[in-house]
Coordinates of C-alpha atoms and ligand atoms in Angstrom, one line a residue:
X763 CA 79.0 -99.4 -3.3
X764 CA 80.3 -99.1 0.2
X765 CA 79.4 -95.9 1.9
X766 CA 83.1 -94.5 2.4
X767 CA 83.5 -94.8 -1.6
X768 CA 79.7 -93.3 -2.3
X769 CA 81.0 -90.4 0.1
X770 CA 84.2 -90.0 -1.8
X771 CA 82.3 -90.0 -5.4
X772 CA 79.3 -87.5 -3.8
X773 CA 82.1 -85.1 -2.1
X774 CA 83.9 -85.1 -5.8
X775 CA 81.3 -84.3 -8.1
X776 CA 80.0 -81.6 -5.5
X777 CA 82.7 -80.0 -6.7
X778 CA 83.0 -81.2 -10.5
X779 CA 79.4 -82.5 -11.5
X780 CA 80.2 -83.0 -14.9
X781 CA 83.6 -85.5 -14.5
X782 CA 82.7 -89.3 -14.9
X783 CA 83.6 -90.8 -11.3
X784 CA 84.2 -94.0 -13.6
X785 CA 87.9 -94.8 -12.9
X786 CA 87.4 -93.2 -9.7
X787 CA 85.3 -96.1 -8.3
X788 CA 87.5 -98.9 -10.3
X789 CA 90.8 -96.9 -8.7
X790 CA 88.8 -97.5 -5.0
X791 CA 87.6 -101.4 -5.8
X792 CA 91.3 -102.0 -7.4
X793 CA 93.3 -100.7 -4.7
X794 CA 91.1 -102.1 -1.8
X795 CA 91.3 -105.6 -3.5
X796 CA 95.3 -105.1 -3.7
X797 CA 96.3 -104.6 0.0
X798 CA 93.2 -106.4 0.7
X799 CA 95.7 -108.7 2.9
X800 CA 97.5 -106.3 4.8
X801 CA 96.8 -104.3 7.7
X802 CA 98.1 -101.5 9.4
X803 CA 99.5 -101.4 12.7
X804 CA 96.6 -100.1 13.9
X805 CA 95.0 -103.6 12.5
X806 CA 92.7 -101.9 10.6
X807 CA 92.7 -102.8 6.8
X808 CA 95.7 -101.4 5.2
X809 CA 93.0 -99.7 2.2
X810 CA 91.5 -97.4 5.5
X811 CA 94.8 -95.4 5.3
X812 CA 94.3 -95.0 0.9
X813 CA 90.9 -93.9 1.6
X814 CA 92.1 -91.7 4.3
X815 CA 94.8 -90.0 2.0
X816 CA 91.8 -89.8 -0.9
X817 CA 89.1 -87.7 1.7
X818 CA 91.9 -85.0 2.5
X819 CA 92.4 -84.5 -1.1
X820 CA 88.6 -84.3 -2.0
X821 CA 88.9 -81.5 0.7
X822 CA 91.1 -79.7 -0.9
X823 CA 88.7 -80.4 -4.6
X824 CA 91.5 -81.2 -6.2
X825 CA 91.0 -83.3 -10.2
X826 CA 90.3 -86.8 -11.1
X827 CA 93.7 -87.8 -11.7
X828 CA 95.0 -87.2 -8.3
X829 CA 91.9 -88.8 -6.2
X830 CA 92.6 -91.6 -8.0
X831 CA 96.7 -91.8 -7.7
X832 CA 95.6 -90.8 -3.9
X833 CA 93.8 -94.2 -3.9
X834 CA 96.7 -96.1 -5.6
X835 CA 99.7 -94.5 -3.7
X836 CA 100.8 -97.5 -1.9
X837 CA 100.3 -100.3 -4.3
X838 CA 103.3 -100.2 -6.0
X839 CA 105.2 -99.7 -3.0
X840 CA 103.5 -102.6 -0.9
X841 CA 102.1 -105.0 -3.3
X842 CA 102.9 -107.0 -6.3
X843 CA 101.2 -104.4 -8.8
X844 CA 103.8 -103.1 -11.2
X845 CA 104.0 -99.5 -13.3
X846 CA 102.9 -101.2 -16.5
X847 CA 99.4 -102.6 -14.9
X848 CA 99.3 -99.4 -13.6
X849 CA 99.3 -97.6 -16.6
X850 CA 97.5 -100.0 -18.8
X851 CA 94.4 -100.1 -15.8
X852 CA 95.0 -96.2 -15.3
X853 CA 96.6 -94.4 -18.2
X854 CA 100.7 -92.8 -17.6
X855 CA 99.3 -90.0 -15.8
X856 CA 98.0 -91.8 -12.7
X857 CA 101.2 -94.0 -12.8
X858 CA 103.4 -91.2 -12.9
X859 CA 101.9 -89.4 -9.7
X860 CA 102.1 -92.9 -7.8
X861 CA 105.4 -93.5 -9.0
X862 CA 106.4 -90.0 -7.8
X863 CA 105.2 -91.2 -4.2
X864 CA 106.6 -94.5 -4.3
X865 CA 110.1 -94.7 -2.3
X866 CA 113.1 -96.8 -3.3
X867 CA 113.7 -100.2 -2.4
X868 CA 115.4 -99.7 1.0
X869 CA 117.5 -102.6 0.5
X870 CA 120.2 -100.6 -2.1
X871 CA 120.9 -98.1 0.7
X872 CA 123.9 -98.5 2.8
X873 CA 122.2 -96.2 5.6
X874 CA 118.5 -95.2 6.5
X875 CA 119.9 -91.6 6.0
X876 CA 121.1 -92.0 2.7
X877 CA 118.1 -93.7 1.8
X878 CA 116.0 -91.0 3.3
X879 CA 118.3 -88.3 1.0
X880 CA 117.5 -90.8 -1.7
X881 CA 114.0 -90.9 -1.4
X882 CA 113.4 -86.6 -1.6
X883 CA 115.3 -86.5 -4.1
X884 CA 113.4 -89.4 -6.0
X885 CA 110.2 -87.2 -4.3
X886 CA 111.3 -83.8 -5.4
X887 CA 112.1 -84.4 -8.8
X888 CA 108.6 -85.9 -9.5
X889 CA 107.2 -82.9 -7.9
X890 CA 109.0 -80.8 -10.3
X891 CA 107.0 -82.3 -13.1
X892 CA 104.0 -82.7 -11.5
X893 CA 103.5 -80.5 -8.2
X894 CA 100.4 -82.9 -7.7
X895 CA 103.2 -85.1 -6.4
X896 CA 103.9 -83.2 -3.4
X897 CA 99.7 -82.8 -2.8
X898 CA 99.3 -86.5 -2.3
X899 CA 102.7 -87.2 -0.3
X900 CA 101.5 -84.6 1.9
X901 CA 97.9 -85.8 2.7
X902 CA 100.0 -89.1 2.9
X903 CA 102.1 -87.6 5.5
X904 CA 99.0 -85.9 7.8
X905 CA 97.3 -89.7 8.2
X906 CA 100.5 -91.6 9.2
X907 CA 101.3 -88.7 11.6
X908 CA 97.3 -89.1 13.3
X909 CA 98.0 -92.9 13.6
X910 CA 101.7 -92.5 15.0
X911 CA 100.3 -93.8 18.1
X912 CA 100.3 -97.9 17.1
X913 CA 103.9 -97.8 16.3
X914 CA 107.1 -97.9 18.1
X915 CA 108.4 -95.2 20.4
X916 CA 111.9 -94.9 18.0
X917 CA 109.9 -94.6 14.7
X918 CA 107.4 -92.4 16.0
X919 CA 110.6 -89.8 17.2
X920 CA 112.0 -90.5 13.7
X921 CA 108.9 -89.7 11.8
X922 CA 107.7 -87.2 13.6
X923 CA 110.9 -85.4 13.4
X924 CA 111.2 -85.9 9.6
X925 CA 107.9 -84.1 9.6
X926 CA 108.6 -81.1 11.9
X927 CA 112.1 -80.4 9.8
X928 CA 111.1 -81.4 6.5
X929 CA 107.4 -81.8 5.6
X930 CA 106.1 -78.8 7.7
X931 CA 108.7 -76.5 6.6
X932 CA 107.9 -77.3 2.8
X933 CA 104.1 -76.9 3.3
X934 CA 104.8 -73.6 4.9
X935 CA 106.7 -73.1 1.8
X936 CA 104.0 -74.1 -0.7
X937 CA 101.4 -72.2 1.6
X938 CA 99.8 -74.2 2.8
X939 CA 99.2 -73.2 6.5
X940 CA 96.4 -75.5 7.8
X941 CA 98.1 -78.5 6.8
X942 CA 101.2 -76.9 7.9
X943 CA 99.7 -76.2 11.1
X944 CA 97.9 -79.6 11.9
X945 CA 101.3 -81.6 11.2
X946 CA 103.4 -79.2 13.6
X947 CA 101.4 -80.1 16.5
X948 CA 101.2 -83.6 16.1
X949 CA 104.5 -83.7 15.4
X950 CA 105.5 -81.4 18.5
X951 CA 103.1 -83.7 20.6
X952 CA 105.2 -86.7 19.9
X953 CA 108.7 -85.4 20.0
X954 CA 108.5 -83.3 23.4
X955 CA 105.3 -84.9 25.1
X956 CA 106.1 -83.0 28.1
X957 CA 106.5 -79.8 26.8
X958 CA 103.3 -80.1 24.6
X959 CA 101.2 -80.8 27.1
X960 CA 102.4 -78.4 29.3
X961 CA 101.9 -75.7 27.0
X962 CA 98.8 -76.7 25.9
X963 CA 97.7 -75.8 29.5
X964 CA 99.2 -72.7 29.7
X965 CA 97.7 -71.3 26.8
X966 CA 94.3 -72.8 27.3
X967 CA 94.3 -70.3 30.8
X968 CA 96.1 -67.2 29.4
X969 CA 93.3 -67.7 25.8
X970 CA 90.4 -67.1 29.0
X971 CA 91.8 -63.7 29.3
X972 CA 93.0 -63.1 25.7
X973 CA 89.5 -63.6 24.4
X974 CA 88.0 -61.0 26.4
X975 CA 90.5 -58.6 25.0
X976 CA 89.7 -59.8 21.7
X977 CA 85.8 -60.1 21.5
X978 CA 85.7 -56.6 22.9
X979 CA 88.2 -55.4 20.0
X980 CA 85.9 -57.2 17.4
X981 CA 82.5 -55.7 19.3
X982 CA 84.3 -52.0 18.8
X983 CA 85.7 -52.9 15.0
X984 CA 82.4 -54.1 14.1
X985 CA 80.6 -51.0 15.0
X986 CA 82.8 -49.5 12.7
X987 CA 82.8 -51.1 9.9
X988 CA 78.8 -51.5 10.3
X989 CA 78.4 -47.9 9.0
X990 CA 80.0 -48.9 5.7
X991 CA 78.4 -51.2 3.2
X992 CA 81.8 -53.3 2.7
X993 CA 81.0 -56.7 3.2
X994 CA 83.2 -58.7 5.8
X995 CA 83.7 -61.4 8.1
X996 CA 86.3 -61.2 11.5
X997 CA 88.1 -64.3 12.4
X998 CA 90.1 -64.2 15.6
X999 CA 93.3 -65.7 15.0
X1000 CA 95.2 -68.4 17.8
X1001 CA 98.7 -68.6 16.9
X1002 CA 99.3 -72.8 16.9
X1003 CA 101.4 -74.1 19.9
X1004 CA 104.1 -75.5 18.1
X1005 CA 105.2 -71.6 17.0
X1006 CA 105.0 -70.5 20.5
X1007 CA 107.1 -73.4 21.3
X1008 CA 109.8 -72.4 18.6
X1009 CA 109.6 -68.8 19.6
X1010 CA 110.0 -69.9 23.1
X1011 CA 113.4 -72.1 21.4
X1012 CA 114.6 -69.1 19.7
X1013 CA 114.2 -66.8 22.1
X1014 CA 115.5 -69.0 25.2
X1015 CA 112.7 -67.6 27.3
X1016 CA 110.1 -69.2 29.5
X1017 CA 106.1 -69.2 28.0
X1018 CA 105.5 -66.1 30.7
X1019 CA 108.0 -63.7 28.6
X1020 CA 107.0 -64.1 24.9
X1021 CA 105.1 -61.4 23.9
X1022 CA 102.8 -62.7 21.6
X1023 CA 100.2 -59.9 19.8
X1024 CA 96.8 -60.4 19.9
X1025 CA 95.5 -61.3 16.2
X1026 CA 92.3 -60.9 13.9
X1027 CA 91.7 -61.0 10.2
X1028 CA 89.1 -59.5 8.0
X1029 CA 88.0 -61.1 5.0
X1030 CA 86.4 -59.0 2.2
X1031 CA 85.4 -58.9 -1.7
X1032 CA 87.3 -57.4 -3.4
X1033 CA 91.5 -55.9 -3.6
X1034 CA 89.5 -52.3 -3.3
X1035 CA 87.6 -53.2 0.1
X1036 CA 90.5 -54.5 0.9
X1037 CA 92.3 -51.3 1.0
X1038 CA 89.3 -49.2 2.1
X1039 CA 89.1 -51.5 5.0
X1040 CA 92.5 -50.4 6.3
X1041 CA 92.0 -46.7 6.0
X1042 CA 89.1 -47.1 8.3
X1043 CA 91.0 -49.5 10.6
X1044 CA 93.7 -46.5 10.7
X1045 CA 91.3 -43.7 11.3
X1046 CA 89.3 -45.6 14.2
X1047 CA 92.2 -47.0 15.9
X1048 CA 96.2 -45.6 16.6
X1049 CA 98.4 -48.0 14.3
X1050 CA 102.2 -49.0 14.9
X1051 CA 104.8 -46.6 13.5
X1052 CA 106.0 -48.8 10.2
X1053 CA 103.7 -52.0 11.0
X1054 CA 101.8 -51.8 7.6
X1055 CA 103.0 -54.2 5.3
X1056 CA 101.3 -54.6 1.7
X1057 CA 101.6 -58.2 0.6
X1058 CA 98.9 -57.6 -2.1
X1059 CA 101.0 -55.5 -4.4
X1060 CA 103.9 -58.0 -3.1
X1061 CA 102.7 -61.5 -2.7
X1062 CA 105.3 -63.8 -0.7
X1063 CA 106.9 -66.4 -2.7
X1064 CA 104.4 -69.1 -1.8
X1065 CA 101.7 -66.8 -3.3
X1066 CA 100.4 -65.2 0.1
X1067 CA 98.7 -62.1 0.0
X1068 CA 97.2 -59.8 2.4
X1069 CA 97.2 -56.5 3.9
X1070 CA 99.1 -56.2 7.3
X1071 CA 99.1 -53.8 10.2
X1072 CA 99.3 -53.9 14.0
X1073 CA 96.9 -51.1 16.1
X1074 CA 96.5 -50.1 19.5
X1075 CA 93.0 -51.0 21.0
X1076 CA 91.2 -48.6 23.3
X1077 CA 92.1 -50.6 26.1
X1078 CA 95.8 -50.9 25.4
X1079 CA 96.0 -53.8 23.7
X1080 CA 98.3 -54.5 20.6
X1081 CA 96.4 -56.2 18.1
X1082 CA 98.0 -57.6 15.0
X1083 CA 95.1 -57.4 12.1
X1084 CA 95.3 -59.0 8.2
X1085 CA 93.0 -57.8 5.6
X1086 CA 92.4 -60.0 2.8
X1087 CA 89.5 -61.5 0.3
X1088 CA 87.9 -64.2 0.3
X1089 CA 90.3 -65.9 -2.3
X1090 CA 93.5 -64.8 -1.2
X1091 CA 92.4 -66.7 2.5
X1092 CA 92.0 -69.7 0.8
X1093 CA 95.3 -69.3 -1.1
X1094 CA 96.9 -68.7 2.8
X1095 CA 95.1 -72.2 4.1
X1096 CA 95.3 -74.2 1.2
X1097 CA 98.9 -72.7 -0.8
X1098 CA 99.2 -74.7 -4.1
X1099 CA 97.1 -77.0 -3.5
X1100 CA 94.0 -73.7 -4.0
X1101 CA 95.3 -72.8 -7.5
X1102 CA 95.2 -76.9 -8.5
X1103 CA 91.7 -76.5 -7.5
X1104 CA 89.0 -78.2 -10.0
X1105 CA 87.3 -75.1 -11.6
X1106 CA 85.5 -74.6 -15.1
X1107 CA 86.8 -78.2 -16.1
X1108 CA 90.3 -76.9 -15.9
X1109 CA 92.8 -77.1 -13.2
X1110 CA 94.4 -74.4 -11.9
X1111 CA 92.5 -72.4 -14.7
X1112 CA 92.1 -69.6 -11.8
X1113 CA 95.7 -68.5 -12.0
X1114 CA 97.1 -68.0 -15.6
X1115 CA 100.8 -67.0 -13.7
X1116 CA 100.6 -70.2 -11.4
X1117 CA 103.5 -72.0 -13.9
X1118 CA 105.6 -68.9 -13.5
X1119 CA 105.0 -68.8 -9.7
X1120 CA 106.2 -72.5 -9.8
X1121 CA 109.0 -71.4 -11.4
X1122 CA 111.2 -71.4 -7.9
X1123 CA 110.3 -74.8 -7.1
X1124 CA 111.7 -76.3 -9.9
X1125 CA 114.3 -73.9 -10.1
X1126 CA 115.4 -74.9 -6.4
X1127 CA 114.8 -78.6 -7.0
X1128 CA 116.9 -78.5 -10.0
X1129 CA 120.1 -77.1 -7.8
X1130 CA 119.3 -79.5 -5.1
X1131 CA 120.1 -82.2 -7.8
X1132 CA 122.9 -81.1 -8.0
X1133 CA 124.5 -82.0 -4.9
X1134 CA 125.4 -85.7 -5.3
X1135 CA 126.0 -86.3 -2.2
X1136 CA 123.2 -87.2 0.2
X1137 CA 124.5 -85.4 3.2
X1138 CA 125.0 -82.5 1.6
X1139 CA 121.8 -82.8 -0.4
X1140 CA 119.6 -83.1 2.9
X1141 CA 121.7 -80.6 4.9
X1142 CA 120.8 -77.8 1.8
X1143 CA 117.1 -78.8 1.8
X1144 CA 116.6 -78.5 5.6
X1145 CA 118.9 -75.0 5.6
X1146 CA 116.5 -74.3 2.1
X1147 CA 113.6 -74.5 4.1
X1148 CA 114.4 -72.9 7.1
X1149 CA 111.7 -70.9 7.7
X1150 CA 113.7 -68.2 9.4
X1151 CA 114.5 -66.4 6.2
X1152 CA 116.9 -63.3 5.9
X1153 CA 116.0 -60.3 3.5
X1154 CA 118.7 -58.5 2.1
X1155 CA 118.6 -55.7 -0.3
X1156 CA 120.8 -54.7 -3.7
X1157 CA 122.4 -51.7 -4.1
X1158 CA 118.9 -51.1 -6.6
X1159 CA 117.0 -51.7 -3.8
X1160 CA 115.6 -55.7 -5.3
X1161 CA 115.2 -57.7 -2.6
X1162 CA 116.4 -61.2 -1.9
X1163 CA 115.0 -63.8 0.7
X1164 CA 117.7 -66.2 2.2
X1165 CA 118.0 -68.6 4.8
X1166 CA 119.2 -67.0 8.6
X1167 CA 123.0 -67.5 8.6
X1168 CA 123.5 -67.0 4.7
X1169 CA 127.1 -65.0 3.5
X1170 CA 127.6 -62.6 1.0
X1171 CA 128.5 -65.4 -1.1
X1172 CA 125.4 -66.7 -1.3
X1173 CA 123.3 -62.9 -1.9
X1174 CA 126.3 -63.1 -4.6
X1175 CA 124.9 -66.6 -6.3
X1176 CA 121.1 -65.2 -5.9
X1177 CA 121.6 -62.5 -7.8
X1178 CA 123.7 -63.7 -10.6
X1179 CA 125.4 -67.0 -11.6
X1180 CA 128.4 -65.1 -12.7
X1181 CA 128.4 -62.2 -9.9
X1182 CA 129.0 -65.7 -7.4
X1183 CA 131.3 -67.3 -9.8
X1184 CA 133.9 -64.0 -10.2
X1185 CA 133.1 -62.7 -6.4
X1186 CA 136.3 -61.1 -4.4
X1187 CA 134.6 -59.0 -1.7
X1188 CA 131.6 -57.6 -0.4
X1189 CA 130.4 -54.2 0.8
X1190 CA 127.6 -54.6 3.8
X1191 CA 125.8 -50.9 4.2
X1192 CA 128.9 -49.4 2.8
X1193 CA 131.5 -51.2 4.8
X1194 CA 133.7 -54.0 3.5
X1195 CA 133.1 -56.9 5.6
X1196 CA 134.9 -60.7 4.9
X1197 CA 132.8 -63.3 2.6
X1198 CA 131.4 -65.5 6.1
X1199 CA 129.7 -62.3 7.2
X1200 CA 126.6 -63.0 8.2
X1201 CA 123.6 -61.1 6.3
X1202 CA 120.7 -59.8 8.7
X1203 CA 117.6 -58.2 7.5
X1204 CA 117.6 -54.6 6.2
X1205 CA 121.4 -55.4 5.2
X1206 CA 122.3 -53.9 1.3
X1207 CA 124.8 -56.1 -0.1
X1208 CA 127.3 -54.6 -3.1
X1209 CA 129.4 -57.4 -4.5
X1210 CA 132.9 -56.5 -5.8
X1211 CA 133.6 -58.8 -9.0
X1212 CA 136.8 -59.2 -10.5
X1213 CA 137.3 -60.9 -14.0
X1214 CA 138.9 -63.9 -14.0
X1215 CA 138.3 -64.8 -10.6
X1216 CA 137.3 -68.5 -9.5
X1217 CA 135.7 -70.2 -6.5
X1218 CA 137.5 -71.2 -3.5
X1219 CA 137.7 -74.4 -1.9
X1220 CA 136.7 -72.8 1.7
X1221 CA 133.7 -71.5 0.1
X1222 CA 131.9 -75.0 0.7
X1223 CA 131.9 -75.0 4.0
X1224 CA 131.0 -70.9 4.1
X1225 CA 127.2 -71.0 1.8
X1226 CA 124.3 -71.9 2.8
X1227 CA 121.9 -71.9 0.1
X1228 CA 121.4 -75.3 -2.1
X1229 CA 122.2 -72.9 -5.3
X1230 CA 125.4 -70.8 -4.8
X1231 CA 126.6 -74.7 -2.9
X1232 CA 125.9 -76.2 -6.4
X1233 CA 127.2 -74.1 -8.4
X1234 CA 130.9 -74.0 -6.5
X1235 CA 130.7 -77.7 -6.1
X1236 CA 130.0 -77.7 -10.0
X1237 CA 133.3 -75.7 -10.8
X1238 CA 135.2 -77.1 -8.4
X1239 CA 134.7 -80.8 -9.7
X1240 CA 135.1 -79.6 -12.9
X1241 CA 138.3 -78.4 -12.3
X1242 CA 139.1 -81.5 -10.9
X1243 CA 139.7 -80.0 -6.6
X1244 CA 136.9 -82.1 -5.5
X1245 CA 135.3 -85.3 -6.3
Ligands
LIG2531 MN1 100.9 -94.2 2.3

């Protein structure tokens, strides 16, 4: 046994002693022997970059199956292997998850766009089945992106975009941050060089000052919470440079003007603690008017929970602090991929709700195959996964999360099918306002319905959410006004 594929089995049953590592180790000798003629343009052996996509997933302890497929990914891709040897060597479950990873033949595409559309959708709808998909393509993703550097100035900008408006964006969506994080800056690094690593400068000074503000908030905090027996760790948090950078875009102002809060987080036991810890944060230290924000009681859509609340340090500074245990932190660094965790012999046996969590993934997926067009199928999935999101309120005070720039129409579609469908006019805070109104946060939408009423044409080029675009595109063929 070589000693990258003894690591790989020893990591693995650290965390699941009692799985045989069996097809494991025949997945490692099959796949190494498969691409044992290719090379990557690094000129390493191509299997390096298998084994590569196998270790991040044994990070994140995720089941047999998926080390495995993780090994596999590429062979039916780039060598003669077919589905069926696949499955007969591996069993359908294994060929399924590579076959989820594996894009089209390029060749059928008239464009590299439309086969790129192609390809996410092929992608998506695997991941729909089986989220596992999405795991591997990812960990895929993070080792081409750290060996970008051996290929072509044009494909690295065309990768490394595709990564900062597609694959980071849905990690941030699935929650998981660190990956989310660690392909932002490489992609940043290779699309505006420049900018990177003049940022990376400036933050590196202005961090010299900012962690003297911050270890002497932590020394103070500490001697707080020392008097209690709650147990806790504090983390400083650095905000990642590819976020200034965007805040810095969105803002249009220069690194020296974005005010950027100084950050810590305290992890703790238990949901209790986690509340007790905030009282005493509040009594020792002057919070914001209207910072707190519970995300325990209300989890985010891609599971996140903590407690949130900014306070004013005895020196003046504005420090931004989350409160959280142990297992929601790993549910914010590792998203999805933390409830498909190898526990007890069963994955994701430590969330019995994680299937209904899911349920907006698939949901969204399925409208997005809708839109038969590929254009219009990866314009909806960037504007989807936007991450500047919009929250808008009913007239019963439910929220709804859209993406910045979405109408009335489209607050119409999220709340009901047939609210969208029969929509005439919309009342924003009380006031009637046209149906291209642009929502902003806090807004309460009341939609006025009228029986009978139909879609317009116009509407198409007013949404911008993948669902209320499907639906209308849906009637509107059906009616025979569009193709
Ligand atoms: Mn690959």
């Amino acid at each position: 046994m070589t000693m990258e594929l003894q690591q790989l089995v020893d990591t693995f049953k650290s965390y699941a002693p009692h799985v045989d590592t069996e097809p494991l180790v025949r997945a490692y000798r099959f796949a190494e022997k498969a691409h044992e003629h290719q090379a990557r343009a690094s000129g390493e052996h191509y299997f390096v970059h298998c084994n590569a996509v196998a270790e991040t997933l044994v990070k994140f302890k995720l089941d047999l199956p998926t080390i495995c497929a993780a090994l596999l990914h590429d062979v039916l891709e780039d060598t003669p292997v077919s589905r069926d040897e696949l499955k007969k060597e591996f069993g359908e479950e294994v060929a399924r998850l590579v076959d989820g990873v594996t894009k089209l033949d390029t060749l059928q595409f008239s464009s590299h766009d439309v086969a790129q559309a192609e390809n996410w959708r092929k992608m998506l709808l695997a991941t729909a089945q089986d989220i596992r998909v999405i795991l591997i393509k990812m960990a895929d993703r993070l080792h081409n992106m750290s060996t970008l550097n051996f290929l072509e100035r044009d494909r690295q900008e065309r990768i490394a975009h595709e990564t900062l408006s597609l694959y980071a964006p849905l990690a941030h969506r699935l929650g998981m941050f660190q990956l989310k994080s660690m392909l932002e800056d490489m992609g940043f690094q290779y699309l505006h060089p420049e900018e990177h690593q003049d940022l990376a400068k400036k933050v590196q000074e202005l961090n010299q000052s900012r962690d003297v503000a911050l270890n002497a908030f932590k020394v103070t905090l500490e001697t707080q919470l020392e008097k209690l027996n709650i147990p806790h760790r504090i983390l400083v948090r650095t905000k990642s440079l590819y976020s200034i950078f965007q805040k810095m875009e969105r803002q249009n102002k220069p690194f020296e003007e974005i005010q950027d809060a100084l950050g810590v987080r305290i992890i703790t036991d238990t949901i209790a603690n986690c509340y007790a810890l905030v009282g005493i944060v509040h009594t020792a230290f002057k919070p914001v008017a209207g910072s707190f924000t519970d995300y325990i009681s209300v989890p985010k859509m891609n599971l996140y929970q903590s407690l949130h609340t900014t306070v004013v340090s005895p020196h003046g500074d504005v420090i931004e602090i989350q409160i959280r245990t142990e297992e929601m932190h790993r549910t914010a660094e590792y998203g999805i991929a933390a409830h498909w965790r190898y526990k007890s012999g069963v994955p994701g046996a430590n969330d019995p709700h994680l299937e209904e969590k899911l349920n907006w993934l698939r949901q969204w997926i399925e409208w997005l195959q809708d839109l038969k067009s590929p254009r219009e199928f990866l314009e909806s999935l960037k504007t989807d996964l936007e991450l500047h999101q919009v929250f808008v309120f009913t007239p019963g005070g439910e929220v709804k999360a859209l993406p910045a720039g979405a109408t009335p129409i489209d607050f119409a579609f999220s709340v009901h099918t047939d609210i969208g469908m029969s929509c005439v006019g919309a009342k924003v805070n009380n006031k009637m306002v046209r149906l291209d109104y642009v929502l902003k946060s806090g807004d309460i939408c009341e939609i006025q319905t009228k029986k009978g009423s139909v879609p317009k044409k116009d509407w198409l080029s007013i949404v911008k959410t993948a669902r209320a675009r499907s639906k209308i595109r849906h009637y509107l063929r059906e009616q025979g006004i569009v193709a």
